[in-house]
C-alpha cells in the first residue's frame, strides 16, 4: 500500500479541537464534518487537499479529546497519511481503528517542508521526499497492530477472529 | 520484577500473573462508557460490523451530557440514536435529561465505577476514575463499539511516572492547582502513553473531589491514565455507593517507574493555564492585569460538590463585577439539588450569576456560554486550545473554582487570597 501527494505542514500539539471543532459535532456524518477539517488553524486546507496528500506535523499530534471524528475527517478529506514526530495516544488508537495510515518519524517530520511531493510505502515504512530526493524509514507497527490494519480496522479484525474460532 | 498499581489491575483483567510495560494484552472490561457525541458513531460501527448484542446490559453506560437538553435539531437526532440503542439493548446505566449529569461527575457519584475496575470510555476524560483506584482510560467510538460487543479491549501496558506527594494544600488551593502545576512542569506530552501514579502522604490528605479533578486532567499531560492508591478516604466514599465490591490493588514495593517526581503540596499556589495550551501555567497573582469577560465554574473537572461550595463561599453576599457573565454548572442533578437545598443556588443568583442544569456545553464550545472574537473567559474546565470555547480569536484561562469565583468579583484574573 502506498500514498503519494503534496505535503501540508503543521506544528507541535495539533489538537482535536482544531482538527474538527466541537461546534460541528452535532452530526456523525463524516462528509459533512470533513468540510471543516483544520479550519481553525488553516482555512485553505479543505480547499486545496487532493486525494493522497500527506499531513506532516510535530510532537503530540491529535492531543485532546477522544473524538474519532478527528482521524475520520482527515481520512474523508482524502489525506493518504499523517507523519508526525509523535501522536497523542487516543488519536493513535483511533487512526488505526478507522484505517487512517499514520507514521512516527522524527527526522522526516522535521525536514519535510510544506508543498513537497512525498511518497509513502506503508509496508516498508519508507517515506520518500520526491522534491528533495531524500528517503526516511519510519518505525514499523507491531505485528498485532499490522493485523488490525490488514483486516481493515478493529471491528473487522474482531469479526475475523470470531470466524477463525 | 514488581508491577505498578496500573499494571496490577491490567494483569488481573487479562488473566495474567505478570505484565510488563510495552506488552500487548486483551483485558476484560468492567464498564464501557459513551456520551451523546461519541455513542452515535459507536452505534453505527456496532451495527455495521453486524453485532447484535451488548456483552452485558449492566456494564454499558451511556450518558447524554455534551449537548443536552438538546441544543439543536442535529443534537436531538444524536440523543435519539443513543436513546433508541440504550432502549433496544436494555442498557441499565442510560442517563437521559432529568437523570443525567456530566459523565465523570455522575458515574462515581452513582457508584457505577469502583476501585479495581478496568474501564474504557469514549471520552478522553474517562481517566477521572483513577481517583477511586480504578484503571480507566479514554478511547474512540470504534473501541467503544468493540468493548460493548465483546467486553474486552486491547491495551499496550503502560510504564509509569510516580508523583510522590508530600505536605498539605494551603487554604485557597485545590486539586486543580496541583494538576495545573504538574502539567506546567512536565508539558502536554510529558506523560504520553504512560500512567501517572499519585502516591505519598500528601495523596492521603486530598479529598475525593480533589483526586477526581487531578486524575481528570491526566490526559492533558498525554497520559493513558492517572491513579491514586485506595485508602480510608476512598473506602469511605465507596461504601454504600459502589454497586460492585471494590477490589484493592497496590503497587509492588519494587515496581519500576520511569521517573519519580516529588511535589510538596504546601508549596502549591493558585495557578492559571494561559492560552492556548494547558502547560502554559502561571501563578494567578502574576496575571492580575488580565481583564475577563466571562467566568465558567463547572465541567467534569470542577463541577462537584466541593467546587460548588468553594464558589458559594466566595460569591455569597457579594456582587459579580459589572460586565462579567458568570455561569455556574453543577455537575449532576444530585449536586444541583443539593445547591438548591442549601440555599447556594439563591446566593449565586443574588450575586449575579446564572446557574445551568448539568452540561458539558461551554467547555467544548458547544453552547451555554460561547465566546465572541476577542473575548476572554476564566474557566474551571480542562482545555484552552484555539477556538475551544467559541471564536478562534477568543481566549480561555484554566483555573480552580476559587480563582474563577474570585475573578468573577473583580473582573480581572484574581488570586482568591485577595477577595
Coordinates of C-alpha atoms in Angstrom, one line a residue:
Chain A
X1 CA 0.0 0.0 0.0
X2 CA 1.2 3.4 -0.9
X3 CA 0.2 7.1 -1.0
X4 CA 1.8 10.0 -2.9
X5 CA 0.9 13.6 -2.7
X6 CA 1.6 17.1 -1.6
X7 CA 2.6 18.0 2.0
X8 CA 0.5 20.1 4.4
X9 CA 2.8 21.0 7.3
X10 CA 1.6 21.7 10.9
X11 CA 3.3 22.5 14.2
X12 CA 3.6 20.6 17.6
X13 CA 0.5 19.8 19.7
X14 CA -2.2 20.0 16.9
X15 CA -5.3 19.2 19.0
X16 CA -8.5 17.5 18.0
X17 CA -10.4 20.8 18.6
X18 CA -8.7 22.4 15.6
X19 CA -8.8 19.2 13.5
X20 CA -12.6 19.2 13.9
X21 CA -14.1 21.9 16.2
X22 CA -16.7 20.5 18.7
X23 CA -19.2 23.1 17.5
X24 CA -19.7 20.8 14.4
X25 CA -20.0 17.6 16.4
X26 CA -23.8 17.7 16.4
X27 CA -23.6 15.2 13.5
X28 CA -21.8 12.0 13.0
X29 CA -21.8 12.5 9.2
X30 CA -18.2 12.2 8.0
X31 CA -18.7 14.0 4.7
X32 CA -20.4 17.0 6.4
X33 CA -17.8 17.1 9.1
X34 CA -14.9 16.9 6.6
X35 CA -15.9 20.3 5.2
X36 CA -14.5 21.8 8.5
X37 CA -11.3 19.9 8.8
X38 CA -8.4 22.0 10.2
X39 CA -10.4 25.3 9.6
X40 CA -9.5 27.0 12.9
X41 CA -5.7 26.9 12.0
X42 CA -5.8 26.5 8.2
X43 CA -8.8 27.7 6.3
X44 CA -7.1 26.7 3.0
X45 CA -6.6 23.0 3.8
X46 CA -10.1 21.8 2.8
X47 CA -10.0 23.9 -0.4
X48 CA -6.6 22.6 -1.5
X49 CA -6.3 19.0 -0.3
X50 CA -6.2 16.3 -3.0
X51 CA -6.6 12.6 -2.6
X52 CA -3.3 11.0 -1.5
X53 CA -1.9 14.2 0.1
X54 CA 0.2 13.9 3.2
X55 CA 0.0 15.8 6.6
X56 CA 3.3 16.3 8.3
X57 CA 3.4 17.6 11.9
X58 CA 5.5 17.8 15.1
X59 CA 5.1 16.3 18.5
X60 CA 1.9 15.1 20.1
X61 CA -0.4 15.3 17.0
X62 CA -4.1 14.8 17.8
X63 CA -3.9 15.7 21.5
X64 CA -7.1 16.5 23.5
X65 CA -10.5 14.9 23.0
X66 CA -11.2 11.3 22.2
X67 CA -13.4 12.2 19.2
X68 CA -12.9 9.6 16.5
X69 CA -14.3 12.3 14.2
X70 CA -10.7 13.7 14.1
X71 CA -8.9 11.0 12.2
X72 CA -12.2 10.3 10.3
X73 CA -12.3 13.8 8.8
X74 CA -8.6 13.8 7.9
X75 CA -9.2 10.5 6.1
X76 CA -12.5 11.6 4.5
X77 CA -10.8 14.7 3.1
X78 CA -8.6 12.4 1.0
X79 CA -5.5 12.6 3.1
X80 CA -3.4 9.5 2.4
X81 CA -1.2 9.6 5.5
X82 CA -0.2 11.6 8.6
X83 CA 3.5 11.7 9.5
X84 CA 4.4 13.2 12.9
X85 CA 7.2 13.2 15.5
X86 CA 4.7 11.6 17.9
X87 CA 0.9 11.1 18.2
X88 CA -1.4 11.5 21.2
X89 CA -2.4 8.1 22.4
X90 CA -6.2 8.2 21.7
X91 CA -5.7 9.7 18.3
X92 CA -3.1 6.9 17.5
X93 CA -5.6 4.2 18.5
X94 CA -8.5 5.8 16.7
X95 CA -6.4 6.2 13.5
X96 CA -5.6 2.5 13.5
X97 CA -9.1 1.6 14.3
X98 CA -10.6 3.5 11.4
X99 CA -7.9 2.8 8.9
X100 CA -6.1 6.1 8.6
X101 CA -2.4 5.4 7.9
X102 CA -0.1 7.2 10.4
X103 CA 3.7 7.0 10.8
X104 CA 6.0 8.3 13.5
X105 CA 9.3 9.6 12.1
X106 CA 11.0 12.5 13.8
X107 CA 13.5 13.2 11.1
X108 CA 11.0 13.2 8.3
X109 CA 8.6 15.4 10.3
X110 CA 11.5 17.8 10.9
X111 CA 12.9 18.0 7.4
X112 CA 9.9 17.7 5.0
X113 CA 8.6 21.1 4.0
X114 CA 5.1 22.3 3.1
X115 CA 4.3 21.8 -0.5
X116 CA 6.9 19.0 -1.0
X117 CA 5.9 15.9 -3.0
X118 CA 6.1 12.8 -0.8
X119 CA 5.6 9.1 -1.4
X120 CA 4.9 6.8 1.5
X121 CA 5.2 3.0 1.4
X122 CA 3.2 1.6 4.3
X123 CA 4.5 -2.0 4.0
X124 CA 8.2 -0.9 4.4
X125 CA 7.6 2.3 6.3
X126 CA 9.8 4.1 3.8
X127 CA 9.0 7.8 3.3
X128 CA 10.5 9.3 0.1
X129 CA 10.6 13.1 -0.4
X130 CA 10.4 13.3 -4.2
X131 CA 11.1 17.0 -4.1
X132 CA 14.5 16.7 -2.3
X133 CA 15.2 13.0 -3.2
X134 CA 15.8 12.1 0.5
X135 CA 14.3 8.9 2.0
X136 CA 13.4 8.2 5.6
X137 CA 12.5 5.0 7.4
X138 CA 9.6 5.2 9.9
X139 CA 9.0 2.9 12.9
X140 CA 7.0 -0.1 11.7
X141 CA 3.8 -1.0 13.6
X142 CA 4.0 -4.1 15.9
X143 CA 2.5 -7.2 14.2
X144 CA -0.6 -7.0 16.4
X145 CA -1.5 -3.6 15.0
X146 CA -0.4 -4.5 11.5
X147 CA -3.0 -7.3 11.7
X148 CA -5.8 -4.8 12.6
X149 CA -4.8 -2.6 9.7
X150 CA -4.6 -5.6 7.3
X151 CA -8.1 -6.7 8.3
X152 CA -9.4 -3.2 7.6
X153 CA -9.9 -1.9 11.1
X154 CA -10.6 -3.1 14.6
X155 CA -14.2 -4.4 14.2
X156 CA -13.5 -6.3 11.0
X157 CA -10.4 -7.8 12.7
X158 CA -12.6 -8.9 15.7
X159 CA -15.1 -10.4 13.3
X160 CA -12.3 -12.2 11.5
X161 CA -11.1 -13.6 14.9
X162 CA -14.7 -14.8 15.6
X163 CA -14.9 -16.7 12.4
X164 CA -11.5 -18.2 12.9
X165 CA -12.7 -19.5 16.2
Chain B
X1 CA 10.0 -7.6 38.7
X2 CA 7.4 -5.6 40.6
X3 CA 4.4 -4.1 38.9
X4 CA 2.8 -0.6 39.3
X5 CA -0.7 -0.3 40.5
X6 CA -2.0 0.2 36.9
X7 CA -0.1 -2.9 35.7
X8 CA -1.6 -5.0 38.5
X9 CA -5.1 -4.1 37.6
X10 CA -4.4 -4.8 33.9
X11 CA -2.7 -8.1 34.7
X12 CA -5.7 -9.2 36.8
X13 CA -8.2 -8.2 34.0
X14 CA -6.0 -10.0 31.4
X15 CA -5.9 -13.2 33.5
X16 CA -2.1 -13.0 33.8
X17 CA 0.2 -13.2 36.8
X18 CA 2.6 -10.7 35.5
X19 CA 2.7 -8.0 32.8
X20 CA 5.5 -5.7 31.7
X21 CA 5.5 -2.2 30.1
X22 CA 5.1 -2.4 26.4
X23 CA 3.3 -5.8 26.4
X24 CA 0.1 -6.0 24.3
X25 CA -2.8 -7.6 26.2
X26 CA -6.5 -8.2 25.9
X27 CA -8.3 -7.2 29.1
X28 CA -11.8 -7.8 30.5
X29 CA -13.8 -4.6 30.9
X30 CA -16.0 -3.7 33.9
X31 CA -17.6 -0.7 32.4
X32 CA -17.8 0.6 28.8
X33 CA -18.9 4.3 28.6
X34 CA -20.1 6.6 25.9
X35 CA -21.8 10.1 25.6
X36 CA -24.1 11.8 23.2
X37 CA -21.3 12.7 20.7
X38 CA -19.3 9.5 20.7
X39 CA -22.1 6.9 21.1
X40 CA -23.9 7.6 17.8
X41 CA -20.6 6.9 15.9
X42 CA -20.1 3.8 18.0
X43 CA -23.7 2.6 17.4
X44 CA -23.1 3.0 13.7
X45 CA -19.9 0.9 13.8
X46 CA -21.5 -1.7 16.1
X47 CA -24.3 -2.2 13.6
X48 CA -22.1 -2.0 10.5
X49 CA -19.9 -4.8 11.9
X50 CA -23.0 -7.0 12.3
X51 CA -23.0 -7.2 16.2
X52 CA -26.5 -7.7 17.6
X53 CA -26.0 -7.8 21.4
X54 CA -24.1 -5.9 24.0
X55 CA -21.8 -8.1 26.2
X56 CA -23.6 -7.2 29.4
X57 CA -26.5 -4.7 29.7
X58 CA -25.4 -3.7 33.2
X59 CA -21.8 -2.9 32.1
X60 CA -22.5 -0.4 29.4
X61 CA -23.1 3.2 30.5
X62 CA -24.5 5.8 28.1
X63 CA -24.7 9.4 29.4
X64 CA -26.2 12.3 27.4
X65 CA -24.2 15.3 28.6
X66 CA -22.4 17.2 25.9
X67 CA -25.3 18.9 24.1
X68 CA -28.4 18.3 26.3
X69 CA -31.0 19.5 26.8
X70 CA -30.6 19.2 23.0
X71 CA -29.1 22.4 21.7
X72 CA -30.4 22.0 18.1
X73 CA -32.1 19.5 15.8
X74 CA -28.9 17.7 14.9
X75 CA -28.1 17.2 18.6
X76 CA -31.6 16.0 19.2
X77 CA -31.1 13.3 16.5
X78 CA -27.8 12.2 18.2
X79 CA -29.6 11.9 21.5
X80 CA -32.4 9.9 19.9
X81 CA -29.8 7.5 18.4
X82 CA -28.4 6.9 21.9
X83 CA -31.8 6.6 23.5
X84 CA -33.0 4.0 20.9
X85 CA -29.9 2.0 21.2
X86 CA -30.0 2.0 25.0
X87 CA -33.6 1.1 25.0
X88 CA -33.3 -1.8 22.5
X89 CA -30.4 -3.3 24.3
X90 CA -31.9 -2.7 27.8
X91 CA -28.8 -0.7 28.9
X92 CA -29.4 -0.2 32.6
X93 CA -27.0 2.7 33.0
X94 CA -28.6 5.0 30.5
X95 CA -28.9 8.6 31.8
X96 CA -31.2 10.9 29.9
X97 CA -32.3 14.5 30.8
X98 CA -33.6 14.6 34.3
X99 CA -31.3 11.8 35.5
X100 CA -28.1 12.7 33.7
X101 CA -25.1 14.6 34.9
X102 CA -21.7 15.2 33.4
X103 CA -20.5 11.7 32.9
X104 CA -17.3 11.9 35.0
X105 CA -19.1 13.5 37.9
X106 CA -22.1 11.2 37.6
X107 CA -20.6 7.7 37.4
X108 CA -18.5 7.9 40.6
X109 CA -21.4 9.6 42.4
X110 CA -23.8 6.8 41.4
X111 CA -21.4 4.1 42.3
X112 CA -21.2 2.7 38.7
X113 CA -17.4 2.8 38.8
X114 CA -15.3 1.5 41.7
X115 CA -11.9 0.5 42.9
X116 CA -10.1 -2.2 41.0
X117 CA -12.2 -1.7 37.8
X118 CA -10.9 -1.7 34.3
X119 CA -12.9 0.9 32.4
X120 CA -12.9 2.4 28.9
X121 CA -15.0 5.4 27.8
X122 CA -15.4 7.1 24.5
X123 CA -14.5 10.4 26.2
X124 CA -10.9 11.5 26.8
X125 CA -11.6 12.4 30.5
X126 CA -12.6 8.8 31.4
X127 CA -9.2 8.8 33.2
X128 CA -11.0 10.6 36.0
X129 CA -12.0 7.3 37.8
X130 CA -8.4 6.5 38.6
X131 CA -9.1 8.7 41.7
X132 CA -11.0 5.7 43.1
X133 CA -8.2 3.2 42.4
X134 CA -9.5 2.0 39.0
X135 CA -7.7 1.7 35.7
X136 CA -9.7 3.9 33.5
X137 CA -8.9 5.4 30.1
X138 CA -10.4 7.3 27.1
X139 CA -10.8 5.6 23.7
X140 CA -12.6 6.4 20.5
X141 CA -16.0 5.3 19.3
X142 CA -14.8 2.2 17.5
X143 CA -13.1 0.9 20.7
X144 CA -16.4 1.6 22.5
X145 CA -18.3 -0.4 19.9
X146 CA -15.8 -3.3 20.2
X147 CA -16.0 -3.0 24.0
X148 CA -19.8 -3.1 24.0
X149 CA -19.8 -6.2 21.8
X150 CA -17.0 -8.2 23.4
X151 CA -16.5 -6.8 26.9
X152 CA -12.8 -6.7 26.2
X153 CA -10.2 -4.2 24.8
X154 CA -6.6 -4.4 23.8
X155 CA -4.0 -2.3 25.6
X156 CA -0.3 -1.7 25.5
X157 CA 0.7 -2.0 29.1
X158 CA 2.0 1.5 30.1
X159 CA 5.1 2.4 32.0
X160 CA 4.6 5.0 34.8
X161 CA 5.7 8.2 36.3
X162 CA 5.3 8.3 40.1
X163 CA 4.3 11.6 41.7
X164 CA 5.3 11.5 45.3
X165 CA 3.0 14.0 47.1
X166 CA 4.0 15.4 50.5
X167 CA 2.5 18.0 52.8
X168 CA -0.9 19.5 52.7
X169 CA -2.5 22.0 50.4
X170 CA -2.7 25.6 51.6
X171 CA -6.1 27.3 52.0
X172 CA -7.4 28.6 48.7
X173 CA -5.7 25.8 46.7
X174 CA -7.3 22.7 45.5
X175 CA -6.7 19.6 43.3
X176 CA -6.9 21.9 40.2
X177 CA -3.9 23.9 41.2
X178 CA -2.0 20.7 41.8
X179 CA -2.7 19.2 38.3
X180 CA -2.2 22.5 36.5
X181 CA 1.2 22.9 38.3
X182 CA 2.2 19.3 37.3
X183 CA 1.1 19.9 33.6
X184 CA 3.1 23.1 33.6
X185 CA 6.1 21.2 34.9
X186 CA 6.0 18.1 32.6
X187 CA 4.2 19.6 29.5
X188 CA 1.2 18.4 27.5
X189 CA 3.0 15.3 26.3
X190 CA 5.1 14.8 29.5
X191 CA 3.3 11.6 30.3
X192 CA 2.5 10.5 26.7
X193 CA 1.3 6.8 26.7
X194 CA 2.2 6.5 30.4
X195 CA 0.4 6.2 33.8
X196 CA 0.6 9.0 36.3
X197 CA 0.6 7.3 39.7
X198 CA 0.0 9.7 42.6
X199 CA 1.2 8.5 46.0
X200 CA 2.8 9.6 49.2
X201 CA 1.4 11.0 52.4
X202 CA 0.2 14.1 50.6
X203 CA -2.1 11.9 48.4
X204 CA -4.0 10.7 51.5
X205 CA -4.6 14.3 52.6
X206 CA -6.5 15.0 49.4
X207 CA -10.3 14.8 49.2
X208 CA -12.0 12.5 46.7
X209 CA -13.2 15.6 44.7
X210 CA -9.5 16.8 44.6
X211 CA -8.4 13.4 43.4
X212 CA -11.1 13.2 40.8
X213 CA -10.0 16.6 39.5
X214 CA -6.3 15.6 39.4
X215 CA -6.9 12.3 37.5
X216 CA -9.4 14.0 35.2
X217 CA -6.6 16.1 33.7
X218 CA -4.0 13.3 33.4
X219 CA -5.0 13.3 29.7
X220 CA -3.9 16.9 29.4
X221 CA -0.3 15.6 30.1
X222 CA -0.9 13.0 27.4
X223 CA -1.2 10.2 30.0
X224 CA -3.1 6.9 29.4
X225 CA -4.4 7.1 33.0
X226 CA -4.0 8.7 36.4
X227 CA -4.4 6.7 39.5
X228 CA -4.5 7.1 43.3
X229 CA -4.0 4.4 45.9
X230 CA -7.1 3.2 47.7
X231 CA -7.1 4.4 51.3
X232 CA -9.7 5.2 54.1
X233 CA -10.9 8.3 52.3
X234 CA -11.6 6.2 49.2
X235 CA -13.3 3.4 51.1
X236 CA -15.5 5.9 53.0
X237 CA -16.6 7.3 49.7
X238 CA -17.3 3.9 48.1
X239 CA -19.1 2.3 51.0
X240 CA -22.8 2.2 50.4
X241 CA -22.3 3.6 47.0
X242 CA -20.5 1.1 44.8
X243 CA -22.8 -1.3 43.0
X244 CA -20.0 -3.9 42.9
X245 CA -17.5 -4.9 45.6
X246 CA -14.4 -2.6 45.4
X247 CA -11.1 -4.5 44.8
X248 CA -8.0 -3.0 46.2
X249 CA -4.7 -3.2 44.2
X250 CA -1.4 -1.8 45.5
X251 CA 1.8 -1.1 43.6
X252 CA 4.6 -3.5 44.5
X253 CA 7.4 -2.1 46.6
X254 CA 9.9 -2.9 43.8
X255 CA 7.7 -1.6 40.9
X256 CA 9.6 0.2 38.2
X257 CA 8.9 3.9 37.4
X258 CA 10.4 5.8 34.5
X259 CA 10.7 8.8 36.8
X260 CA 9.8 9.9 40.3
X261 CA 8.7 13.5 40.8
X262 CA 8.3 15.0 44.3
X263 CA 5.5 17.5 44.8
X264 CA 5.3 19.4 48.1
X265 CA 1.6 20.3 48.3
X266 CA 2.2 23.0 50.9
X267 CA 4.2 25.0 48.1
X268 CA 1.3 24.9 45.6
X269 CA -0.1 28.4 44.7
X270 CA -3.3 29.3 42.9
X271 CA -2.4 28.5 39.3
X272 CA -3.8 29.5 35.9
X273 CA -3.1 28.0 32.4
X274 CA -2.9 30.7 29.8
X275 CA -4.0 30.3 26.2
X276 CA -3.6 28.1 24.2
X277 CA -2.1 25.1 26.0
X278 CA -2.7 23.7 29.4
X279 CA 1.1 23.6 30.0
X280 CA 1.3 27.4 29.8
X281 CA 0.9 27.9 33.5
X282 CA 1.5 31.0 35.7
X283 CA 0.7 31.9 39.3
X284 CA -2.7 33.7 39.4
X285 CA -1.0 36.5 41.3
X286 CA 1.1 37.4 38.2
X287 CA -2.0 37.7 35.9
X288 CA -4.0 40.4 37.8
X289 CA -3.7 42.7 34.8
X290 CA -5.8 40.4 32.6
X291 CA -9.3 41.5 32.1
X292 CA -12.0 38.9 31.6
X293 CA -15.5 38.9 30.1
X294 CA -16.8 35.5 31.3
X295 CA -16.4 33.0 34.1
X296 CA -17.4 29.4 33.9
X297 CA -17.5 27.2 37.0
X298 CA -18.4 23.6 36.3
X299 CA -17.4 20.7 33.9
X300 CA -16.2 17.2 34.5
X301 CA -13.0 18.7 36.1
X302 CA -14.7 21.0 38.6
X303 CA -18.5 20.6 38.8
X304 CA -18.6 18.7 42.1
X305 CA -19.9 19.5 45.5
X306 CA -16.7 20.9 46.9
X307 CA -16.3 23.1 43.8
X308 CA -19.8 24.5 44.3
X309 CA -19.1 25.1 48.0
X310 CA -15.9 27.0 47.1
X311 CA -17.8 29.1 44.6
X312 CA -20.6 29.7 47.2
X313 CA -18.1 30.8 50.0
X314 CA -16.5 33.4 47.7
X315 CA -19.7 34.7 46.0
X316 CA -22.1 34.6 48.9
X317 CA -23.3 38.1 49.8
X318 CA -21.1 39.7 47.1
X319 CA -21.7 41.0 43.6
X320 CA -20.2 39.8 40.4
X321 CA -18.3 42.7 38.7
X322 CA -20.1 44.8 36.1
X323 CA -19.8 43.4 32.6
X324 CA -18.9 39.9 33.7
X325 CA -21.0 36.9 32.8
X326 CA -20.7 34.2 35.4
X327 CA -22.0 30.8 34.5
X328 CA -22.2 28.1 37.2
X329 CA -22.9 24.5 36.2
X330 CA -23.4 21.8 38.9
X331 CA -22.1 18.5 37.6
X332 CA -25.1 16.3 38.4
X333 CA -28.7 16.6 39.2
X334 CA -27.9 15.5 42.8
X335 CA -25.3 18.3 43.1
X336 CA -27.8 20.8 41.6
X337 CA -30.5 19.7 44.1
X338 CA -28.1 20.0 46.9
X339 CA -27.2 23.5 45.8
X340 CA -30.9 24.4 45.8
X341 CA -31.5 22.8 49.2
X342 CA -28.5 24.6 50.9
X343 CA -29.5 28.0 49.5
X344 CA -26.4 28.2 47.4
X345 CA -28.5 28.5 44.2
X346 CA -30.1 31.6 45.5
X347 CA -26.8 33.0 46.6
X348 CA -25.4 32.5 43.1
X349 CA -28.4 34.3 41.6
X350 CA -28.2 37.1 44.1
X351 CA -24.5 37.6 43.3
X352 CA -25.5 38.0 39.6
X353 CA -24.5 34.6 38.3
X354 CA -26.6 32.2 36.2
X355 CA -27.0 28.5 37.1
X356 CA -27.5 25.9 34.4
X357 CA -28.6 22.3 34.6
X358 CA -25.6 19.9 34.2
X359 CA -23.9 20.0 30.7
X360 CA -20.5 20.0 29.1
X361 CA -21.8 22.8 26.9
X362 CA -19.3 25.7 27.1
X363 CA -16.2 23.7 27.9
X364 CA -16.0 22.4 24.4
X365 CA -17.6 25.4 22.7
X366 CA -20.9 23.6 22.2
X367 CA -23.4 26.0 23.7
X368 CA -24.3 27.8 27.0
X369 CA -21.6 30.4 27.0
X370 CA -19.8 30.7 23.7
X371 CA -17.2 33.4 23.3
X372 CA -17.1 36.1 20.6
X373 CA -13.9 37.3 18.9
X374 CA -11.5 38.9 21.3
X375 CA -13.4 37.8 24.5
X376 CA -11.7 36.1 27.4
X377 CA -13.0 33.6 29.8
X378 CA -11.6 32.2 33.0
X379 CA -12.9 28.7 33.4
X380 CA -12.6 25.7 35.7
X381 CA -12.7 23.5 32.6
X382 CA -9.8 21.4 31.2
X383 CA -8.7 22.7 27.8
X384 CA -7.7 26.1 26.4
X385 CA -6.9 25.2 22.8
X386 CA -7.6 27.7 20.0
X387 CA -11.3 28.1 19.5
X388 CA -12.2 25.7 22.4
X389 CA -15.0 27.8 23.8
X390 CA -16.0 29.7 20.7
X391 CA -14.4 32.1 18.2
X392 CA -10.8 31.3 17.1
X393 CA -9.8 34.7 18.4
X394 CA -11.3 34.2 21.9
X395 CA -9.2 33.0 24.9
X396 CA -9.7 30.5 27.7
X397 CA -7.7 30.7 31.0
X398 CA -7.9 27.5 33.1
X399 CA -8.1 27.8 36.9
X400 CA -9.6 26.4 40.1
X401 CA -13.1 27.2 41.3
X402 CA -11.6 29.6 43.9
X403 CA -9.6 31.6 41.4
X404 CA -12.5 31.6 38.9
X405 CA -15.0 32.8 41.6
X406 CA -12.6 35.5 42.9
X407 CA -12.0 36.7 39.3
X408 CA -15.8 37.0 38.8
X409 CA -15.9 39.5 41.7
X410 CA -13.1 41.7 40.3
X411 CA -13.4 41.3 36.5
X412 CA -9.7 40.5 36.3
X413 CA -7.8 37.3 37.0
X414 CA -7.6 37.3 40.8
X415 CA -5.7 35.2 43.4
X416 CA -8.5 34.0 45.7
X417 CA -6.5 35.2 48.7
X418 CA -7.3 38.8 47.6
X419 CA -11.1 38.7 47.9

